[in-house]
Amino acid sequence: DALWSPAEQAGVNAAFREAVARDPSLNAAWYFLGAVLRAQERDLEALACFDRVLEQERDDRRAVFLSWR
């Protein structure tokens, strides 16, 4: 049920890393970077991305919910 095939994951990972490097406030990019890292079974890195979203969106309950999907 991954969002991206294994063949796509490296490119998607690179694209989201570039996006957050250019603008660290892009919470959607952090979230999807976490999702692709989770799909790659890089759970600690994924968790760090989800934590970043939660730090920036402390009052957004939707962000909290999405981080636990």
PDB file of N, CA and C in Angstrom:
ATOM      1  N   ASP A   1       0.805  -1.198   0.000  1.00  0.00           N
ATOM      2  CA  ASP A   1       0.000   0.000   0.000  1.00  0.00           C
ATOM      3  C   ASP A   1       0.851   1.267   0.000  1.00  0.00           C
ATOM      4  N   ALA A   2       2.086   1.168  -0.419  1.00  0.00           N
ATOM      5  CA  ALA A   2       2.969   2.333  -0.450  1.00  0.00           C
ATOM      6  C   ALA A   2       2.489   3.325  -1.504  1.00  0.00           C
ATOM      7  N   LEU A   3       2.733   4.596  -1.244  1.00  0.00           N
ATOM      8  CA  LEU A   3       2.353   5.634  -2.200  1.00  0.00           C
ATOM      9  C   LEU A   3       3.196   5.570  -3.470  1.00  0.00           C
ATOM     10  N   TRP A   4       4.428   5.089  -3.333  1.00  0.00           N
ATOM     11  CA  TRP A   4       5.349   5.038  -4.463  1.00  0.00           C
ATOM     12  C   TRP A   4       5.930   3.640  -4.584  1.00  0.00           C
ATOM     13  N   SER A   5       6.180   3.239  -5.816  1.00  0.00           N
ATOM     14  CA  SER A   5       6.810   1.938  -6.036  1.00  0.00           C
ATOM     15  C   SER A   5       8.260   2.024  -5.565  1.00  0.00           C
ATOM     16  N   PRO A   6       8.867   0.871  -5.282  1.00  0.00           N
ATOM     17  CA  PRO A   6      10.283   0.898  -4.884  1.00  0.00           C
ATOM     18  C   PRO A   6      11.168   1.614  -5.914  1.00  0.00           C
ATOM     19  N   ALA A   7      10.850   1.479  -7.177  1.00  0.00           N
ATOM     20  CA  ALA A   7      11.645   2.144  -8.218  1.00  0.00           C
ATOM     21  C   ALA A   7      11.512   3.665  -8.161  1.00  0.00           C
ATOM     22  N   GLU A   8      10.360   4.152  -7.726  1.00  0.00           N
ATOM     23  CA  GLU A   8      10.117   5.598  -7.653  1.00  0.00           C
ATOM     24  C   GLU A   8      10.658   6.228  -6.374  1.00  0.00           C
ATOM     25  N   GLN A   9      10.852   5.439  -5.336  1.00  0.00           N
ATOM     26  CA  GLN A   9      11.146   5.981  -4.015  1.00  0.00           C
ATOM     27  C   GLN A   9      12.425   6.807  -3.952  1.00  0.00           C
ATOM     28  N   ALA A  10      13.469   6.408  -4.638  1.00  0.00           N
ATOM     29  CA  ALA A  10      14.719   7.176  -4.586  1.00  0.00           C
ATOM     30  C   ALA A  10      14.531   8.575  -5.169  1.00  0.00           C
ATOM     31  N   GLY A  11      13.840   8.668  -6.290  1.00  0.00           N
ATOM     32  CA  GLY A  11      13.601   9.968  -6.904  1.00  0.00           C
ATOM     33  C   GLY A  11      12.687  10.843  -6.074  1.00  0.00           C
ATOM     34  N   VAL A  12      11.661  10.236  -5.500  1.00  0.00           N
ATOM     35  CA  VAL A  12      10.726  10.980  -4.648  1.00  0.00           C
ATOM     36  C   VAL A  12      11.450  11.476  -3.400  1.00  0.00           C
ATOM     37  N   ASN A  13      12.262  10.612  -2.824  1.00  0.00           N
ATOM     38  CA  ASN A  13      13.051  10.978  -1.646  1.00  0.00           C
ATOM     39  C   ASN A  13      13.904  12.204  -1.961  1.00  0.00           C
ATOM     40  N   ALA A  14      14.605  12.168  -3.078  1.00  0.00           N
ATOM     41  CA  ALA A  14      15.478  13.279  -3.466  1.00  0.00           C
ATOM     42  C   ALA A  14      14.678  14.566  -3.693  1.00  0.00           C
ATOM     43  N   ALA A  15      13.512  14.447  -4.318  1.00  0.00           N
ATOM     44  CA  ALA A  15      12.699  15.634  -4.600  1.00  0.00           C
ATOM     45  C   ALA A  15      12.210  16.297  -3.311  1.00  0.00           C
ATOM     46  N   PHE A  16      11.745  15.489  -2.355  1.00  0.00           N
ATOM     47  CA  PHE A  16      11.275  16.071  -1.101  1.00  0.00           C
ATOM     48  C   PHE A  16      12.428  16.612  -0.268  1.00  0.00           C
ATOM     49  N   ARG A  17      13.581  15.963  -0.327  1.00  0.00           N
ATOM     50  CA  ARG A  17      14.751  16.510   0.385  1.00  0.00           C
ATOM     51  C   ARG A  17      15.151  17.868  -0.191  1.00  0.00           C
ATOM     52  N   GLU A  18      15.094  17.991  -1.504  1.00  0.00           N
ATOM     53  CA  GLU A  18      15.408  19.271  -2.140  1.00  0.00           C
ATOM     54  C   GLU A  18      14.388  20.334  -1.731  1.00  0.00           C
ATOM     55  N   ALA A  19      13.121  19.945  -1.684  1.00  0.00           N
ATOM     56  CA  ALA A  19      12.074  20.898  -1.307  1.00  0.00           C
ATOM     57  C   ALA A  19      12.281  21.428   0.109  1.00  0.00           C
ATOM     58  N   VAL A  20      12.581  20.543   1.067  1.00  0.00           N
ATOM     59  CA  VAL A  20      12.756  21.012   2.448  1.00  0.00           C
ATOM     60  C   VAL A  20      14.079  21.748   2.624  1.00  0.00           C
ATOM     61  N   ALA A  21      15.058  21.451   1.782  1.00  0.00           N
ATOM     62  CA  ALA A  21      16.312  22.202   1.843  1.00  0.00           C
ATOM     63  C   ALA A  21      16.089  23.642   1.373  1.00  0.00           C
ATOM     64  N   ARG A  22      15.253  23.806   0.362  1.00  0.00           N
ATOM     65  CA  ARG A  22      14.954  25.152  -0.146  1.00  0.00           C
ATOM     66  C   ARG A  22      14.055  25.943   0.791  1.00  0.00           C
ATOM     67  N   ASP A  23      13.088  25.240   1.391  1.00  0.00           N
ATOM     68  CA  ASP A  23      12.145  25.920   2.292  1.00  0.00           C
ATOM     69  C   ASP A  23      11.769  24.981   3.425  1.00  0.00           C
ATOM     70  N   PRO A  24      12.479  25.072   4.546  1.00  0.00           N
ATOM     71  CA  PRO A  24      12.216  24.170   5.682  1.00  0.00           C
ATOM     72  C   PRO A  24      10.825  24.311   6.303  1.00  0.00           C
ATOM     73  N   SER A  25      10.061  25.323   5.922  1.00  0.00           N
ATOM     74  CA  SER A  25       8.723  25.493   6.485  1.00  0.00           C
ATOM     75  C   SER A  25       7.651  24.726   5.703  1.00  0.00           C
ATOM     76  N   LEU A  26       8.037  24.003   4.664  1.00  0.00           N
ATOM     77  CA  LEU A  26       7.074  23.248   3.856  1.00  0.00           C
ATOM     78  C   LEU A  26       6.673  21.954   4.571  1.00  0.00           C
ATOM     79  N   ASN A  27       5.651  22.052   5.391  1.00  0.00           N
ATOM     80  CA  ASN A  27       5.242  20.903   6.180  1.00  0.00           C
ATOM     81  C   ASN A  27       4.777  19.727   5.334  1.00  0.00           C
ATOM     82  N   ALA A  28       4.121  19.981   4.232  1.00  0.00           N
ATOM     83  CA  ALA A  28       3.684  18.879   3.368  1.00  0.00           C
ATOM     84  C   ALA A  28       4.894  18.112   2.841  1.00  0.00           C
ATOM     85  N   ALA A  29       5.951  18.827   2.488  1.00  0.00           N
ATOM     86  CA  ALA A  29       7.164  18.158   1.994  1.00  0.00           C
ATOM     87  C   ALA A  29       7.806  17.327   3.098  1.00  0.00           C
ATOM     88  N   TRP A  30       7.837  17.853   4.322  1.00  0.00           N
ATOM     89  CA  TRP A  30       8.364  17.069   5.453  1.00  0.00           C
ATOM     90  C   TRP A  30       7.533  15.813   5.668  1.00  0.00           C
ATOM     91  N   TYR A  31       6.195  15.986   5.594  1.00  0.00           N
ATOM     92  CA  TYR A  31       5.313  14.849   5.809  1.00  0.00           C
ATOM     93  C   TYR A  31       5.553  13.762   4.757  1.00  0.00           C
ATOM     94  N   PHE A  32       5.583  14.150   3.479  1.00  0.00           N
ATOM     95  CA  PHE A  32       5.755  13.155   2.424  1.00  0.00           C
ATOM     96  C   PHE A  32       7.171  12.591   2.386  1.00  0.00           C
ATOM     97  N   LEU A  33       8.157  13.372   2.801  1.00  0.00           N
ATOM     98  CA  LEU A  33       9.502  12.808   2.954  1.00  0.00           C
ATOM     99  C   LEU A  33       9.457  11.724   4.028  1.00  0.00           C
ATOM    100  N   GLY A  34       8.773  11.986   5.126  1.00  0.00           N
ATOM    101  CA  GLY A  34       8.609  10.970   6.156  1.00  0.00           C
ATOM    102  C   GLY A  34       7.896   9.739   5.631  1.00  0.00           C
ATOM    103  N   ALA A  35       6.894   9.948   4.796  1.00  0.00           N
ATOM    104  CA  ALA A  35       6.139   8.816   4.244  1.00  0.00           C
ATOM    105  C   ALA A  35       7.018   7.952   3.345  1.00  0.00           C
ATOM    106  N   VAL A  36       7.830   8.583   2.504  1.00  0.00           N
ATOM    107  CA  VAL A  36       8.690   7.782   1.621  1.00  0.00           C
ATOM    108  C   VAL A  36       9.780   7.089   2.432  1.00  0.00           C
ATOM    109  N   LEU A  37      10.303   7.744   3.441  1.00  0.00           N
ATOM    110  CA  LEU A  37      11.303   7.097   4.299  1.00  0.00           C
ATOM    111  C   LEU A  37      10.687   5.916   5.048  1.00  0.00           C
ATOM    112  N   ARG A  38       9.447   6.069   5.475  1.00  0.00           N
ATOM    113  CA  ARG A  38       8.759   4.958   6.137  1.00  0.00           C
ATOM    114  C   ARG A  38       8.583   3.790   5.176  1.00  0.00           C
ATOM    115  N   ALA A  39       8.231   4.091   3.922  1.00  0.00           N
ATOM    116  CA  ALA A  39       8.081   3.041   2.909  1.00  0.00           C
ATOM    117  C   ALA A  39       9.410   2.327   2.658  1.00  0.00           C
ATOM    118  N   GLN A  40      10.513   3.055   2.843  1.00  0.00           N
ATOM    119  CA  GLN A  40      11.848   2.481   2.673  1.00  0.00           C
ATOM    120  C   GLN A  40      12.350   1.808   3.949  1.00  0.00           C
ATOM    121  N   GLU A  41      11.474   1.733   4.953  1.00  0.00           N
ATOM    122  CA  GLU A  41      11.796   1.140   6.253  1.00  0.00           C
ATOM    123  C   GLU A  41      12.933   1.869   6.962  1.00  0.00           C
ATOM    124  N   ARG A  42      12.999   3.174   6.760  1.00  0.00           N
ATOM    125  CA  ARG A  42      13.968   4.036   7.433  1.00  0.00           C
ATOM    126  C   ARG A  42      13.199   4.802   8.510  1.00  0.00           C
ATOM    127  N   ASP A  43      12.733   4.025   9.488  1.00  0.00           N
ATOM    128  CA  ASP A  43      11.760   4.524  10.453  1.00  0.00           C
ATOM    129  C   ASP A  43      12.256   5.674  11.319  1.00  0.00           C
ATOM    130  N   LEU A  44      13.493   5.649  11.757  1.00  0.00           N
ATOM    131  CA  LEU A  44      13.986   6.742  12.599  1.00  0.00           C
ATOM    132  C   LEU A  44      14.041   8.050  11.827  1.00  0.00           C
ATOM    133  N   GLU A  45      14.463   7.998  10.575  1.00  0.00           N
ATOM    134  CA  GLU A  45      14.484   9.204   9.744  1.00  0.00           C
ATOM    135  C   GLU A  45      13.058   9.689   9.475  1.00  0.00           C
ATOM    136  N   ALA A  46      12.150   8.746   9.235  1.00  0.00           N
ATOM    137  CA  ALA A  46      10.751   9.101   8.997  1.00  0.00           C
ATOM    138  C   ALA A  46      10.164   9.790  10.227  1.00  0.00           C
ATOM    139  N   LEU A  47      10.426   9.227  11.380  1.00  0.00           N
ATOM    140  CA  LEU A  47       9.920   9.800  12.627  1.00  0.00           C
ATOM    141  C   LEU A  47      10.428  11.219  12.824  1.00  0.00           C
ATOM    142  N   ALA A  48      11.674  11.463  12.486  1.00  0.00           N
ATOM    143  CA  ALA A  48      12.235  12.817  12.606  1.00  0.00           C
ATOM    144  C   ALA A  48      11.482  13.796  11.699  1.00  0.00           C
ATOM    145  N   CYS A  49      11.107  13.352  10.516  1.00  0.00           N
ATOM    146  CA  CYS A  49      10.341  14.211   9.604  1.00  0.00           C
ATOM    147  C   CYS A  49       8.956  14.503  10.168  1.00  0.00           C
ATOM    148  N   PHE A  50       8.277  13.454  10.687  1.00  0.00           N
ATOM    149  CA  PHE A  50       6.955  13.658  11.270  1.00  0.00           C
ATOM    150  C   PHE A  50       7.036  14.565  12.497  1.00  0.00           C
ATOM    151  N   ASP A  51       8.081  14.403  13.290  1.00  0.00           N
ATOM    152  CA  ASP A  51       8.269  15.286  14.443  1.00  0.00           C
ATOM    153  C   ASP A  51       8.434  16.734  14.007  1.00  0.00           C
ATOM    154  N   ARG A  52       9.124  16.935  12.905  1.00  0.00           N
ATOM    155  CA  ARG A  52       9.329  18.298  12.379  1.00  0.00           C
ATOM    156  C   ARG A  52       7.992  18.943  12.035  1.00  0.00           C
ATOM    157  N   VAL A  53       7.107  18.162  11.402  1.00  0.00           N
ATOM    158  CA  VAL A  53       5.775  18.678  11.077  1.00  0.00           C
ATOM    159  C   VAL A  53       5.036  19.064  12.357  1.00  0.00           C
ATOM    160  N   LEU A  54       5.082  18.190  13.335  1.00  0.00           N
ATOM    161  CA  LEU A  54       4.367  18.461  14.582  1.00  0.00           C
ATOM    162  C   LEU A  54       4.923  19.674  15.310  1.00  0.00           C
ATOM    163  N   GLU A  55       6.234  19.870  15.261  1.00  0.00           N
ATOM    164  CA  GLU A  55       6.834  21.048  15.886  1.00  0.00           C
ATOM    165  C   GLU A  55       6.316  22.323  15.239  1.00  0.00           C
ATOM    166  N   GLN A  56       6.176  22.299  13.918  1.00  0.00           N
ATOM    167  CA  GLN A  56       5.759  23.498  13.199  1.00  0.00           C
ATOM    168  C   GLN A  56       4.245  23.701  13.245  1.00  0.00           C
ATOM    169  N   GLU A  57       3.514  22.635  13.525  1.00  0.00           N
ATOM    170  CA  GLU A  57       2.053  22.704  13.528  1.00  0.00           C
ATOM    171  C   GLU A  57       1.494  22.249  14.871  1.00  0.00           C
ATOM    172  N   ARG A  58       2.023  22.763  15.950  1.00  0.00           N
ATOM    173  CA  ARG A  58       1.622  22.326  17.291  1.00  0.00           C
ATOM    174  C   ARG A  58       0.125  22.373  17.522  1.00  0.00           C
ATOM    175  N   ASP A  59      -0.533  23.361  16.961  1.00  0.00           N
ATOM    176  CA  ASP A  59      -1.960  23.528  17.208  1.00  0.00           C
ATOM    177  C   ASP A  59      -2.836  22.884  16.139  1.00  0.00           C
ATOM    178  N   ASP A  60      -2.242  22.226  15.184  1.00  0.00           N
ATOM    179  CA  ASP A  60      -3.003  21.626  14.093  1.00  0.00           C
ATOM    180  C   ASP A  60      -3.266  20.154  14.408  1.00  0.00           C
ATOM    181  N   ARG A  61      -4.449  19.843  14.878  1.00  0.00           N
ATOM    182  CA  ARG A  61      -4.778  18.464  15.252  1.00  0.00           C
ATOM    183  C   ARG A  61      -4.745  17.529  14.057  1.00  0.00           C
ATOM    184  N   ARG A  62      -5.016  18.054  12.876  1.00  0.00           N
ATOM    185  CA  ARG A  62      -4.960  17.233  11.665  1.00  0.00           C
ATOM    186  C   ARG A  62      -3.544  16.727  11.446  1.00  0.00           C
ATOM    187  N   ALA A  63      -2.546  17.553  11.675  1.00  0.00           N
ATOM    188  CA  ALA A  63      -1.146  17.139  11.520  1.00  0.00           C
ATOM    189  C   ALA A  63      -0.815  16.018  12.502  1.00  0.00           C
ATOM    190  N   VAL A  64      -1.329  16.132  13.705  1.00  0.00           N
ATOM    191  CA  VAL A  64      -1.094  15.077  14.691  1.00  0.00           C
ATOM    192  C   VAL A  64      -1.715  13.776  14.222  1.00  0.00           C
ATOM    193  N   PHE A  65      -2.943  13.840  13.739  1.00  0.00           N
ATOM    194  CA  PHE A  65      -3.630  12.649  13.246  1.00  0.00           C
ATOM    195  C   PHE A  65      -2.866  12.033  12.078  1.00  0.00           C
ATOM    196  N   LEU A  66      -2.476  12.838  11.110  1.00  0.00           N
ATOM    197  CA  LEU A  66      -1.814  12.320   9.919  1.00  0.00           C
ATOM    198  C   LEU A  66      -0.472  11.670  10.267  1.00  0.00           C
ATOM    199  N   SER A  67       0.201  12.138  11.283  1.00  0.00           N
ATOM    200  CA  SER A  67       1.506  11.574  11.639  1.00  0.00           C
ATOM    201  C   SER A  67       1.388  10.152  12.151  1.00  0.00           C
ATOM    202  N   TRP A  68       0.206   9.743  12.586  1.00  0.00           N
ATOM    203  CA  TRP A  68       0.018   8.395  13.142  1.00  0.00           C
ATOM    204  C   TRP A  68      -0.650   7.441  12.168  1.00  0.00           C
ATOM    205  N   ARG A  69      -0.876   7.855  10.932  1.00  0.00           N
ATOM    206  CA  ARG A  69      -1.511   6.980   9.930  1.00  0.00           C
ATOM    207  C   ARG A  69      -0.650   5.813   9.597  1.00  0.00           C
TER     208      ARG A  69
END
